[in-house]
JSON list of C-alpha atoms in Angstrom, two decimals:
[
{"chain": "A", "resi": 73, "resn": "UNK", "atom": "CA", "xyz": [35.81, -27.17, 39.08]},
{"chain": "A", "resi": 74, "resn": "UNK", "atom": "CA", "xyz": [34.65, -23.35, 40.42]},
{"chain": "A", "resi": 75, "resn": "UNK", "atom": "CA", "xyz": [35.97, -22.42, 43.25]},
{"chain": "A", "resi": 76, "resn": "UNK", "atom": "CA", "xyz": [36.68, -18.85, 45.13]},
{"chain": "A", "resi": 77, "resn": "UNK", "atom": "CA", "xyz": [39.32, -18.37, 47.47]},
{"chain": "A", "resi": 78, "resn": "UNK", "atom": "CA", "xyz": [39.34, -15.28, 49.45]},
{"chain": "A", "resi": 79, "resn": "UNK", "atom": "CA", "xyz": [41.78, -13.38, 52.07]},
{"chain": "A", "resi": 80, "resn": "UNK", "atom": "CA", "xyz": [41.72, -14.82, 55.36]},
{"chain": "A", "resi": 81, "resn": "UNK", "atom": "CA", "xyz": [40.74, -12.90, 58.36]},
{"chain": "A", "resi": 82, "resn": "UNK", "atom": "CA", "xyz": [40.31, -11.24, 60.95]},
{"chain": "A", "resi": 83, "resn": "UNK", "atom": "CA", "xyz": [40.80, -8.11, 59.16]},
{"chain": "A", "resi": 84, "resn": "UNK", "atom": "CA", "xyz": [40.84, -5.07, 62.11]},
{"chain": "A", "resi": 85, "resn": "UNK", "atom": "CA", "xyz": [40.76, -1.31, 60.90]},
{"chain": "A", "resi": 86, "resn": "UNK", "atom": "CA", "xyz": [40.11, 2.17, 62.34]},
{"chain": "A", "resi": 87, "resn": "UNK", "atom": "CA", "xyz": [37.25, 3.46, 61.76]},
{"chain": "A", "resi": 88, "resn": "UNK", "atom": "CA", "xyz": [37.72, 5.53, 58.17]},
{"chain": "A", "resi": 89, "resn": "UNK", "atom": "CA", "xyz": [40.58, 3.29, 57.05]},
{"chain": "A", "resi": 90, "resn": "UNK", "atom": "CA", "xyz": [40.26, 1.67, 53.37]},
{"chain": "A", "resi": 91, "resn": "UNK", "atom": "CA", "xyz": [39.35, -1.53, 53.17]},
{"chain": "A", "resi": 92, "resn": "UNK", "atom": "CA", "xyz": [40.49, -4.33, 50.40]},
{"chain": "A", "resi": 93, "resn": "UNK", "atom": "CA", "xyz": [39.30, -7.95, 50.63]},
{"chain": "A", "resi": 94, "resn": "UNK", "atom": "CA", "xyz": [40.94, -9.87, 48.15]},
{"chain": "A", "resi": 95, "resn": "UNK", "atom": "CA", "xyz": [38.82, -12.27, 46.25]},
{"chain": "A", "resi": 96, "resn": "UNK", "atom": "CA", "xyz": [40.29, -14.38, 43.61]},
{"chain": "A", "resi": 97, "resn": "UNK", "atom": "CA", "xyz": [38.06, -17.37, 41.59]},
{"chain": "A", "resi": 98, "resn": "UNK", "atom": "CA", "xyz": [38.14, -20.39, 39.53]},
{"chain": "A", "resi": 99, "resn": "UNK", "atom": "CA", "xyz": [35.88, -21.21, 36.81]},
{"chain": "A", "resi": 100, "resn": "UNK", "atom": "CA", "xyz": [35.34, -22.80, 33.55]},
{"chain": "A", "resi": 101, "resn": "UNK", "atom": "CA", "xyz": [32.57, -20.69, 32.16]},
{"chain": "A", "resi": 102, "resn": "UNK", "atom": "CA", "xyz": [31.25, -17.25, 32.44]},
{"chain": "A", "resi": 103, "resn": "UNK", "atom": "CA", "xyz": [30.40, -16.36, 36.27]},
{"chain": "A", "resi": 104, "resn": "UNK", "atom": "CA", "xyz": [28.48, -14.24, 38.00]},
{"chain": "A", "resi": 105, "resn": "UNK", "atom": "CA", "xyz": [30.13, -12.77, 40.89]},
{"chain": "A", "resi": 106, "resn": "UNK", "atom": "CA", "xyz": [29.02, -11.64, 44.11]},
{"chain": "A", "resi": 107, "resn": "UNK", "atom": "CA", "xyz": [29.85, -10.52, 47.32]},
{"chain": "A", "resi": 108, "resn": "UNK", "atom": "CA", "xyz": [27.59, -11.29, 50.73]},
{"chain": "A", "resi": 109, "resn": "UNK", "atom": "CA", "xyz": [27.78, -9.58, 53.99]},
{"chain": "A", "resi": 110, "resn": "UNK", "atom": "CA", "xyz": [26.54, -11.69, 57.20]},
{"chain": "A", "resi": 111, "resn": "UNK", "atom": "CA", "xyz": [26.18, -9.49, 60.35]},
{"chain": "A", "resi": 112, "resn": "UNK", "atom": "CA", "xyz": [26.15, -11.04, 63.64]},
{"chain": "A", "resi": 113, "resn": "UNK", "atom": "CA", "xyz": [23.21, -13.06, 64.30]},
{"chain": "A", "resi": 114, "resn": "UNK", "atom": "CA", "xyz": [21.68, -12.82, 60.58]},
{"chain": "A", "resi": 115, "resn": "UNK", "atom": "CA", "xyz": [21.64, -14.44, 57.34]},
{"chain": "A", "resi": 116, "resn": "UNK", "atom": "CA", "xyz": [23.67, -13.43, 54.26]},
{"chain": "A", "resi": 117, "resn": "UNK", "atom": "CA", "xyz": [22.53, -9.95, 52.92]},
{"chain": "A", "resi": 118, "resn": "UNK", "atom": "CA", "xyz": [23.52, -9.74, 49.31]},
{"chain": "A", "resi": 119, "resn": "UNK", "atom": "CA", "xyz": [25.89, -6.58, 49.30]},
{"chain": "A", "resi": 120, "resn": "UNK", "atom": "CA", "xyz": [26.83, -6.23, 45.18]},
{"chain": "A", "resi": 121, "resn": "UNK", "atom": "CA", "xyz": [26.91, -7.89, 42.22]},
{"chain": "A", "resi": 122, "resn": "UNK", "atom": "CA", "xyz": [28.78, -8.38, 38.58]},
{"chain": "A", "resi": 123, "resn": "UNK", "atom": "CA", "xyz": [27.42, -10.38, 36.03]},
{"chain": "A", "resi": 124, "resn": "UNK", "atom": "CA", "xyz": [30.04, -9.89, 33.45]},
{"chain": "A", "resi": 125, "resn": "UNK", "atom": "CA", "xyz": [33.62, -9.03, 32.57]},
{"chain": "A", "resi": 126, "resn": "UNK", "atom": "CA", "xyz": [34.99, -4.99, 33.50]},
{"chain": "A", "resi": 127, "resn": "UNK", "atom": "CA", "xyz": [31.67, -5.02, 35.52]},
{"chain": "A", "resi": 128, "resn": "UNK", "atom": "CA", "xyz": [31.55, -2.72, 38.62]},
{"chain": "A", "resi": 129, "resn": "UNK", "atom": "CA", "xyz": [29.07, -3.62, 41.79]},
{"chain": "A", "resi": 130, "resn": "UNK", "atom": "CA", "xyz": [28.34, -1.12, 44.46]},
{"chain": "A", "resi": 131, "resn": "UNK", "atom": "CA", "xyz": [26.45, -0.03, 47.16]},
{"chain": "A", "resi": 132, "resn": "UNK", "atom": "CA", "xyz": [26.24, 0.97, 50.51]},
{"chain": "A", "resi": 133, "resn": "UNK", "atom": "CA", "xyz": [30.28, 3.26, 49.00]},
{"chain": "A", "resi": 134, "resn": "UNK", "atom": "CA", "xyz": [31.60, -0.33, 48.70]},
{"chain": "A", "resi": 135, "resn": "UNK", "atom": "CA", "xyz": [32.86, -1.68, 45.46]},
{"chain": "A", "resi": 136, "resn": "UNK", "atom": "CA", "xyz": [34.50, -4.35, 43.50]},
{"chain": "A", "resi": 137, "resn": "UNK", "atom": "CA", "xyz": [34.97, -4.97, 39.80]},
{"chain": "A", "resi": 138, "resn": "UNK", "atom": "CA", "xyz": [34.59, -8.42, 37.96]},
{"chain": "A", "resi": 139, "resn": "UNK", "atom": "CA", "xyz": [38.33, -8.47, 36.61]},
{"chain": "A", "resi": 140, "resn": "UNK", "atom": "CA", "xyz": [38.48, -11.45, 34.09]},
{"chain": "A", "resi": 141, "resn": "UNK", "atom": "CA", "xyz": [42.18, -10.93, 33.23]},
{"chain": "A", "resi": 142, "resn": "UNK", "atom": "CA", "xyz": [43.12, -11.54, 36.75]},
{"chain": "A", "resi": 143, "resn": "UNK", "atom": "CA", "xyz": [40.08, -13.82, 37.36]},
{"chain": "A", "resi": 144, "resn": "UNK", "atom": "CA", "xyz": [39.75, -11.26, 41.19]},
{"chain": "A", "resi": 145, "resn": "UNK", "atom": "CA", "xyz": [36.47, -9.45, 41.98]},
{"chain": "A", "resi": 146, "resn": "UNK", "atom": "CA", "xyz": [38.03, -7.66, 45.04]},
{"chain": "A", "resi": 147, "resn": "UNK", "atom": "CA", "xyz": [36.17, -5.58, 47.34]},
{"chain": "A", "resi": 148, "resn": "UNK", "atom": "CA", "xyz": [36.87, -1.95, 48.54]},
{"chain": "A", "resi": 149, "resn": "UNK", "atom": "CA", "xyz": [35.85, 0.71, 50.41]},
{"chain": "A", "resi": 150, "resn": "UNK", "atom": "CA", "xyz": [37.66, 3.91, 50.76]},
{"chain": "A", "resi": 151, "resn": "UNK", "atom": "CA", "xyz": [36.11, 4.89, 54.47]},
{"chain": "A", "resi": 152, "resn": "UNK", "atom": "CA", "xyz": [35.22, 2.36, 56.42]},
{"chain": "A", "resi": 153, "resn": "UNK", "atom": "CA", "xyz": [32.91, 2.46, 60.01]},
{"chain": "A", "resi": 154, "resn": "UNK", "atom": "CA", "xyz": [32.20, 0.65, 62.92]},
{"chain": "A", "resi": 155, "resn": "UNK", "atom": "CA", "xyz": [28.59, -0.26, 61.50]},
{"chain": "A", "resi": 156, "resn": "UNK", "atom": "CA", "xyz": [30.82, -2.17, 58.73]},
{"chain": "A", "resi": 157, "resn": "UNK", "atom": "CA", "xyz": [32.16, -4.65, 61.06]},
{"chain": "A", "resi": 158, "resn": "UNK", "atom": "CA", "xyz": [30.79, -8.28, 59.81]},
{"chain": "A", "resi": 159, "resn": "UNK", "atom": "CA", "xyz": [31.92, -11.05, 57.56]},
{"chain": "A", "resi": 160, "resn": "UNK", "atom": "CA", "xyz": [32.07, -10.65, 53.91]},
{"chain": "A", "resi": 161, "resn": "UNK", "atom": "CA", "xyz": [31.54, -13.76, 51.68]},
{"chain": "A", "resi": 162, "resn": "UNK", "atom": "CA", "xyz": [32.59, -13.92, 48.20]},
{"chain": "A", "resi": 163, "resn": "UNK", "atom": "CA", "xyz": [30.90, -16.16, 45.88]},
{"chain": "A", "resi": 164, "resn": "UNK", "atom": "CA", "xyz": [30.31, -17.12, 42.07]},
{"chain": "A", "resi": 165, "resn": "UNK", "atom": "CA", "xyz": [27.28, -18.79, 40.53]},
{"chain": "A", "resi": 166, "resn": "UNK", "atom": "CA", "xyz": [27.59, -20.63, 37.06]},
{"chain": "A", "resi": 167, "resn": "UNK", "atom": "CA", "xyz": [25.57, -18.73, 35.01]},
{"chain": "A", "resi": 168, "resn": "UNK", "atom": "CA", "xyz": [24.57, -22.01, 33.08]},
{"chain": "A", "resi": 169, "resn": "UNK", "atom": "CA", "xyz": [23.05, -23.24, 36.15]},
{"chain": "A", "resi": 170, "resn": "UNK", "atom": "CA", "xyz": [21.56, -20.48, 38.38]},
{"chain": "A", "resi": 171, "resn": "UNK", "atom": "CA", "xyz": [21.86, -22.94, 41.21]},
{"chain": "A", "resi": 172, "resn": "UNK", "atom": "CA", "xyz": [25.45, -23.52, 41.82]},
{"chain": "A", "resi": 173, "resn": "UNK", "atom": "CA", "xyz": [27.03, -21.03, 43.87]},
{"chain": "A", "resi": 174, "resn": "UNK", "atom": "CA", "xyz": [30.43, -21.61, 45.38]},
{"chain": "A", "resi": 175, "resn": "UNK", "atom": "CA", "xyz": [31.37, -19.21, 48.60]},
{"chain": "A", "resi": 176, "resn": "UNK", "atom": "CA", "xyz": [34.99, -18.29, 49.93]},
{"chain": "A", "resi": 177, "resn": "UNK", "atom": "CA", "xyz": [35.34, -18.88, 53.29]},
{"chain": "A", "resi": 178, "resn": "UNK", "atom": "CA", "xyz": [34.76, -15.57, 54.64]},
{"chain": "A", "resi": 179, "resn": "UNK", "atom": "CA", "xyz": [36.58, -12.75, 55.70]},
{"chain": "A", "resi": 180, "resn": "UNK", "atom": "CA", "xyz": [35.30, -11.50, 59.10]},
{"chain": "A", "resi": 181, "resn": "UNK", "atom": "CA", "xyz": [36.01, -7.45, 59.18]},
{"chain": "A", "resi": 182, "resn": "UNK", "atom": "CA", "xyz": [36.53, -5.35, 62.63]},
{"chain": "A", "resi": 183, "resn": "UNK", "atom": "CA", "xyz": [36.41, -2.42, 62.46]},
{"chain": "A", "resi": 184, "resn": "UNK", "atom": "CA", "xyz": [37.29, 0.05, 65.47]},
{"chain": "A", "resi": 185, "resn": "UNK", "atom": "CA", "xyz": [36.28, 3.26, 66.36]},
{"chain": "B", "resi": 217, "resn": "UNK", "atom": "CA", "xyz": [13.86, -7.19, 51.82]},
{"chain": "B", "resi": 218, "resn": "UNK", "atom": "CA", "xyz": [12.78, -10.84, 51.75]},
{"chain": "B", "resi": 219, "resn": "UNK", "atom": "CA", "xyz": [13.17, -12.75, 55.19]},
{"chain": "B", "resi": 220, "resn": "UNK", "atom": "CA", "xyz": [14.13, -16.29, 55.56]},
{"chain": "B", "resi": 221, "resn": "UNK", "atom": "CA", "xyz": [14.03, -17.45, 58.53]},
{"chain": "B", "resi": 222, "resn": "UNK", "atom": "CA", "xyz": [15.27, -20.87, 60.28]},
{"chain": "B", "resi": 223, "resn": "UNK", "atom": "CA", "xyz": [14.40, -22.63, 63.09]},
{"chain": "B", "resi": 224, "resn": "UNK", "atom": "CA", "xyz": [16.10, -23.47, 65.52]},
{"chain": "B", "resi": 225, "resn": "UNK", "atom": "CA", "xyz": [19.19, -21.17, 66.03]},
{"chain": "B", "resi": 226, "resn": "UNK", "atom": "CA", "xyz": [21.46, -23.51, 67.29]},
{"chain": "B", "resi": 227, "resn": "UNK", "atom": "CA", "xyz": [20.16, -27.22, 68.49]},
{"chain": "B", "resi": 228, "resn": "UNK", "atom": "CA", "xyz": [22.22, -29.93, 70.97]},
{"chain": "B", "resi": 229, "resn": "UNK", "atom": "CA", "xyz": [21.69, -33.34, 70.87]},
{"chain": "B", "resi": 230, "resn": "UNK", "atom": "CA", "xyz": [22.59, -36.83, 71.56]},
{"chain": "B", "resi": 231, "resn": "UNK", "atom": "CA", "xyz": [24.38, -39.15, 69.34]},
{"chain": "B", "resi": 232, "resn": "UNK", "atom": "CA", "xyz": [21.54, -41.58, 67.27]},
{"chain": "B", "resi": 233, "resn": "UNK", "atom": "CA", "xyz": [19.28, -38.92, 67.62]},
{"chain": "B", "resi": 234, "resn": "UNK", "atom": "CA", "xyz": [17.20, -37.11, 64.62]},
{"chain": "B", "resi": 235, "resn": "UNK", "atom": "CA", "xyz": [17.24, -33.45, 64.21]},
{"chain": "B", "resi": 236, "resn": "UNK", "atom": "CA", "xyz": [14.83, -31.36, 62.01]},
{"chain": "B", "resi": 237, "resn": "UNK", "atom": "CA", "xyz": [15.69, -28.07, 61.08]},
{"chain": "B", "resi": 238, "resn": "UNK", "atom": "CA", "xyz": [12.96, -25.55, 59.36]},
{"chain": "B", "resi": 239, "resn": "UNK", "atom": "CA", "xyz": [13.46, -23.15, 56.82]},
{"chain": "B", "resi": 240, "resn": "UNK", "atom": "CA", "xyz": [10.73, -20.22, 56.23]},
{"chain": "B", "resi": 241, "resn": "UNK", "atom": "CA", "xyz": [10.52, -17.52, 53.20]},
{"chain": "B", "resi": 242, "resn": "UNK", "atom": "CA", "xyz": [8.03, -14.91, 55.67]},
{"chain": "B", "resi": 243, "resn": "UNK", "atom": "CA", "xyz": [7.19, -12.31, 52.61]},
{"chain": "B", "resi": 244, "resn": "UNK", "atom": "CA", "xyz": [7.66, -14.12, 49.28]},
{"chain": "B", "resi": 245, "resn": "UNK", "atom": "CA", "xyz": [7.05, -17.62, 47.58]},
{"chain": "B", "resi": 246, "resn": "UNK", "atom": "CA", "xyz": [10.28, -19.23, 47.07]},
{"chain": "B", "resi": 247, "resn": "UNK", "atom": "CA", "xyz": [10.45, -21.40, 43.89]},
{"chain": "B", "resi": 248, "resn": "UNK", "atom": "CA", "xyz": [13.36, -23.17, 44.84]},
{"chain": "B", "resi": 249, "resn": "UNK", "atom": "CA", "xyz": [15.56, -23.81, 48.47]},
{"chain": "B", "resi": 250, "resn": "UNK", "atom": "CA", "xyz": [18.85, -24.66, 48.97]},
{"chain": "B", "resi": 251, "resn": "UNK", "atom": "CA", "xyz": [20.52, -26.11, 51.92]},
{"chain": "B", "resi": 252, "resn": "UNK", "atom": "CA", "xyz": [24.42, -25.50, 52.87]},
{"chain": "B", "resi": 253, "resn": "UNK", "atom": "CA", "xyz": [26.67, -26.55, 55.61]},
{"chain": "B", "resi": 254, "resn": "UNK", "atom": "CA", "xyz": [29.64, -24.55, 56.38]},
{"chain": "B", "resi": 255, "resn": "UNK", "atom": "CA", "xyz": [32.55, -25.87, 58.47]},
{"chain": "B", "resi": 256, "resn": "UNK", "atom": "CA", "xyz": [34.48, -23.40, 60.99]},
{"chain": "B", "resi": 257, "resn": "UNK", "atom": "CA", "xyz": [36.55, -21.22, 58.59]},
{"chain": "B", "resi": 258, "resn": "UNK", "atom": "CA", "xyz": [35.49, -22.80, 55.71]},
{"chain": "B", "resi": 259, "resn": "UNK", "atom": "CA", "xyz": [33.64, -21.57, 52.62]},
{"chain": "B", "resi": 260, "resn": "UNK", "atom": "CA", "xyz": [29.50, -22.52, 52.51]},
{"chain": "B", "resi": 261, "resn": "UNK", "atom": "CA", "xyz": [28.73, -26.05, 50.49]},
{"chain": "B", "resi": 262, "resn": "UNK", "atom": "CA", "xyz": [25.99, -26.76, 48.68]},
{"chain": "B", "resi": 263, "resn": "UNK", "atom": "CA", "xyz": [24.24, -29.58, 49.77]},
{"chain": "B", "resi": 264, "resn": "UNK", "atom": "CA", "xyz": [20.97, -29.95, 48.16]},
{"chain": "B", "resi": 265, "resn": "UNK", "atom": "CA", "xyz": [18.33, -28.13, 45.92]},
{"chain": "B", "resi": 266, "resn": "UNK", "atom": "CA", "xyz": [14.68, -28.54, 46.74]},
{"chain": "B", "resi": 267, "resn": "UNK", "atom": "CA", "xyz": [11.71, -27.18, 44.62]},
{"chain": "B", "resi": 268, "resn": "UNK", "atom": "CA", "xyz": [8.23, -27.81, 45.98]},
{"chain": "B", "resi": 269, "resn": "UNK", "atom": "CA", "xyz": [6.24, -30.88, 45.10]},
{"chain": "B", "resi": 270, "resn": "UNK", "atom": "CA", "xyz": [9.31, -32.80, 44.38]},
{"chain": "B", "resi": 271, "resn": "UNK", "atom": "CA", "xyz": [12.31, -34.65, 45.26]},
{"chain": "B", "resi": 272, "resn": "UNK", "atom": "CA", "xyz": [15.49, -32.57, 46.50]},
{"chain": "B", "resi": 273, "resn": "UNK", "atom": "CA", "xyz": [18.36, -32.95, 43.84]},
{"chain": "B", "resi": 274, "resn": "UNK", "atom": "CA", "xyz": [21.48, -33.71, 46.03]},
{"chain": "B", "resi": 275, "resn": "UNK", "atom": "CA", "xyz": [25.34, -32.58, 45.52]},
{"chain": "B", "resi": 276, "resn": "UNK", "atom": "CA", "xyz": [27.79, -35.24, 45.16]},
{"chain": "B", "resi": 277, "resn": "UNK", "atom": "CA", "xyz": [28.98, -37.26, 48.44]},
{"chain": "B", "resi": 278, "resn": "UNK", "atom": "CA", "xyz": [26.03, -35.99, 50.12]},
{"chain": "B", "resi": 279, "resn": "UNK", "atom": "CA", "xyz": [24.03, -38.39, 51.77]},
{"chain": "B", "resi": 280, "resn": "UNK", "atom": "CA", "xyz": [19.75, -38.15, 50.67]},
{"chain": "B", "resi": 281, "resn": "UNK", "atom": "CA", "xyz": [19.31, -40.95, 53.29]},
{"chain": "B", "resi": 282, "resn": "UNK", "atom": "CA", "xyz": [21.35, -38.88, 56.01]},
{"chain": "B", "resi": 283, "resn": "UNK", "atom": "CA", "xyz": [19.70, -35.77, 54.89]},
{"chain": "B", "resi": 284, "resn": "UNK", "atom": "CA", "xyz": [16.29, -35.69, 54.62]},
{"chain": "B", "resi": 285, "resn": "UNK", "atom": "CA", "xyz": [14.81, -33.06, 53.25]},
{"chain": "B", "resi": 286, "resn": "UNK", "atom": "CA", "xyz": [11.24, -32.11, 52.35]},
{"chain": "B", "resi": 287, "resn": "UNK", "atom": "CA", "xyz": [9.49, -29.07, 50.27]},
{"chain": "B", "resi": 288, "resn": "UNK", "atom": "CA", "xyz": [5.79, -29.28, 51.91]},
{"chain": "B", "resi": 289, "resn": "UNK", "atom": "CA", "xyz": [5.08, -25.66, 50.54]},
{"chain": "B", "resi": 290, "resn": "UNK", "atom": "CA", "xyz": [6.06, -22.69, 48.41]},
{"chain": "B", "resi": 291, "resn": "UNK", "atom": "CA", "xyz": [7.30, -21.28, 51.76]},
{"chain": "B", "resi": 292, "resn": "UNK", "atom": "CA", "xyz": [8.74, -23.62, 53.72]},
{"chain": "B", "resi": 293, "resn": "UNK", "atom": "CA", "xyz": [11.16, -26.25, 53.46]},
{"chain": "B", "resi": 294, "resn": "UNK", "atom": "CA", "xyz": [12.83, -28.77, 56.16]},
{"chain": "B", "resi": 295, "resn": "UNK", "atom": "CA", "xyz": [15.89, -30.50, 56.64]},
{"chain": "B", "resi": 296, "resn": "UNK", "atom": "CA", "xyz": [16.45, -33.39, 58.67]},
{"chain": "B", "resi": 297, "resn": "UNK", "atom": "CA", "xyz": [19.86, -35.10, 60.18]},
{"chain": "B", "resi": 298, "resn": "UNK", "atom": "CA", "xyz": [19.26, -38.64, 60.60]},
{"chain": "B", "resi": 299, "resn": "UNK", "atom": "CA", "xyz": [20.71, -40.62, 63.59]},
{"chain": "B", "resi": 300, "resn": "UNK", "atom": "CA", "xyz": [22.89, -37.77, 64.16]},
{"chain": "B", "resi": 301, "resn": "UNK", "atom": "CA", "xyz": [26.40, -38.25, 64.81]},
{"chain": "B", "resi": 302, "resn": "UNK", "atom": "CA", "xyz": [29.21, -36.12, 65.86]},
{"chain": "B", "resi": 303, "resn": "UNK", "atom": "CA", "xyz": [30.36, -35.60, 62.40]},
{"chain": "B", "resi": 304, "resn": "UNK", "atom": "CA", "xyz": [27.67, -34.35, 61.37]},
{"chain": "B", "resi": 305, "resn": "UNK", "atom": "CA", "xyz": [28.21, -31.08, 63.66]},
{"chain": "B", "resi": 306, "resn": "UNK", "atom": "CA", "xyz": [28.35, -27.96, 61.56]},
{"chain": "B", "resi": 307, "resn": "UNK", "atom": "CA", "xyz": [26.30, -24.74, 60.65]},
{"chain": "B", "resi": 308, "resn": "UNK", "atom": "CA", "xyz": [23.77, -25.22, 58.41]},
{"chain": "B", "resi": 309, "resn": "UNK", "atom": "CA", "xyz": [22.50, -22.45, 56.32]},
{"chain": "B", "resi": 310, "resn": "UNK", "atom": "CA", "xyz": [18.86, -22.48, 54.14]},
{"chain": "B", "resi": 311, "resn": "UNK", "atom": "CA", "xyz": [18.47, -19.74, 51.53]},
{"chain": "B", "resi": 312, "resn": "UNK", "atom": "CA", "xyz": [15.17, -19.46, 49.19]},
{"chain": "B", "resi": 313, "resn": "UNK", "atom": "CA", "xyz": [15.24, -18.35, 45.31]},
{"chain": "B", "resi": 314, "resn": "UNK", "atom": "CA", "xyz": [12.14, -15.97, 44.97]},
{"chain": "B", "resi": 315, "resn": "UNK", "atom": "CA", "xyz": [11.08, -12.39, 43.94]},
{"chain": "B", "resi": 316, "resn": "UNK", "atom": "CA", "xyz": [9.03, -9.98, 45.80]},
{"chain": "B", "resi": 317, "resn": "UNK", "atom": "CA", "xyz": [6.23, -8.36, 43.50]},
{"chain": "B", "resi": 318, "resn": "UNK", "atom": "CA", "xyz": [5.79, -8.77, 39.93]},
{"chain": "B", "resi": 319, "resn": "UNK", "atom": "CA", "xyz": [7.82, -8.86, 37.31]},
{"chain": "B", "resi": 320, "resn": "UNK", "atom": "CA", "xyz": [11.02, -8.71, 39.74]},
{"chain": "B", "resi": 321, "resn": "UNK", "atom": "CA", "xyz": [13.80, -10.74, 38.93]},
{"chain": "B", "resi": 322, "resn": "UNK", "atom": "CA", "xyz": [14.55, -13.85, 41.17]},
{"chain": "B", "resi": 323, "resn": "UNK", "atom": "CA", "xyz": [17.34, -14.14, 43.73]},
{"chain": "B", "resi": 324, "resn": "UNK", "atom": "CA", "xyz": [18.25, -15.85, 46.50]},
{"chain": "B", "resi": 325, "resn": "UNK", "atom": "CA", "xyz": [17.97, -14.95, 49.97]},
{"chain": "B", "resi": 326, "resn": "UNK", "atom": "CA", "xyz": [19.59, -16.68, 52.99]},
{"chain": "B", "resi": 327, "resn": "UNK", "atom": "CA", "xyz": [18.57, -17.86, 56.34]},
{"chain": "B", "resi": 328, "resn": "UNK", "atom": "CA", "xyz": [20.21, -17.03, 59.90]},
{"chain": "B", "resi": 329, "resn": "UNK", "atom": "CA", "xyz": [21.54, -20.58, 59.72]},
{"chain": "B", "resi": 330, "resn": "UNK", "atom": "CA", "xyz": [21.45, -22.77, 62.61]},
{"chain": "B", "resi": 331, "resn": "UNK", "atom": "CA", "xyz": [24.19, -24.19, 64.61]},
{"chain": "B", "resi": 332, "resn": "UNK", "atom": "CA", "xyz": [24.13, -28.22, 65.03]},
{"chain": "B", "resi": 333, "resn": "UNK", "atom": "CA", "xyz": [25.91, -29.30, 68.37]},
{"chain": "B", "resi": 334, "resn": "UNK", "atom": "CA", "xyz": [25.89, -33.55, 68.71]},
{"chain": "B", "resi": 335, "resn": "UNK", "atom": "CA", "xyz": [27.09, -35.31, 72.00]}
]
């Protein structure tokens, strides 16, 4: 079945480091890819999107690009900040089936100034 | 952007007990809500899908006796834990399929989640 396995954390940078979370997935069909940002004390925020193959997301100067080849949507940013620190979800939905969505398991980010 | 909210934060109880736990779209009419638990360092699973007016469509090895849940309303929607049991302690995390204003497309949008502590 679809699944998404992403890099475990605590990831801990200095404040304008780059940041990679790895994000790798599983799936039969044609995904849409995703990637969710859940600061302390709120829900999931969608952060960017790719709904198809050699797709690039951004916003907000990150970035990740749907990779079918090596089935990774991995997330970057090339200067991070303190305001960054949170945890990052990955997640695919089945685009048959708008419904389904299968998360990693979160990659909480600290970043320090 | 579109708030979801849920209600409570975080709830204790006893063992046998019954919690309900609300789930709130504040500026838009949600079509369709989905309920997830999520185990410490583990991803979110899907639990059930609820669309108003009807019954929710549960995941396999879910429980629709354990987990009640109920679509009253295009904004709100309410899950209860029946006879609660220490197993059943997790996070549990609401998000609403909607769109703000016309002719915008449909997402989802996620609740705060609320924590689920039982004794």
């Amino acid at each position: 079945g679809d699944s998404v396995t992403q890099m475990e954390g605590p990831v801990t940078l200095s404040e304008e480091a780059f940041l990679t979370i790895n994000c790798t997935y599983t799936a039969t069909g044609y995904p849409s890819l995703f990637w969710y940002v859940q600061y302390p004390g709120e829900g999931l925020q969608l952060l960017l999107k790719a709904t198809k193959a050699d797709d690039k997301g951004s916003n907000k100067g990150f970035e990740a690009t749907y990779r079918k080849e090596t089935t990774s949507f991995h997330l970057e940013k090339g200067s991070v900040q303190v305001s960054d620190s949170a945890v990052y979800f990955c997640a695919l939905s089945d685009r048959d089936n708008f419904n389904k969505f299968y998360f990693g398991s979160g990659t909480k980010l600290n970043v320090k100034p | 952007g579109a708030v979801v909210s849920q209600h409570p934060s975080w709830v204790i109880c006893k063992s046998g007990t019954s919690v309900k736990i609300e789930c709130r779209s504040l500026d838009f009419q949600a079509t369709t809500m989905f309920w997830y638990r999520q185990f410490p360092k583990q991803s979110l699973m899907l639990m059930a899908t609820s669309n108003e007016g009807s019954k929710a469509t549960y995941e396999q090895g879910v429980e629709k006796d354990k987990f009640l849940i109920n679509h009253a309303s295009l904004t709100l929607s309410t899950l209860t834990v029946t006879s609660a049991h220490p197993e059943d302690s997790s996070f549990y995390i609401c998000s609403a399929r909607g769109s703000q204003g016309w002719g915008r497309f449909e997402t989802q949008y996620f609740g705060p989640g609320t924590r689920l502590l039982v004794l």
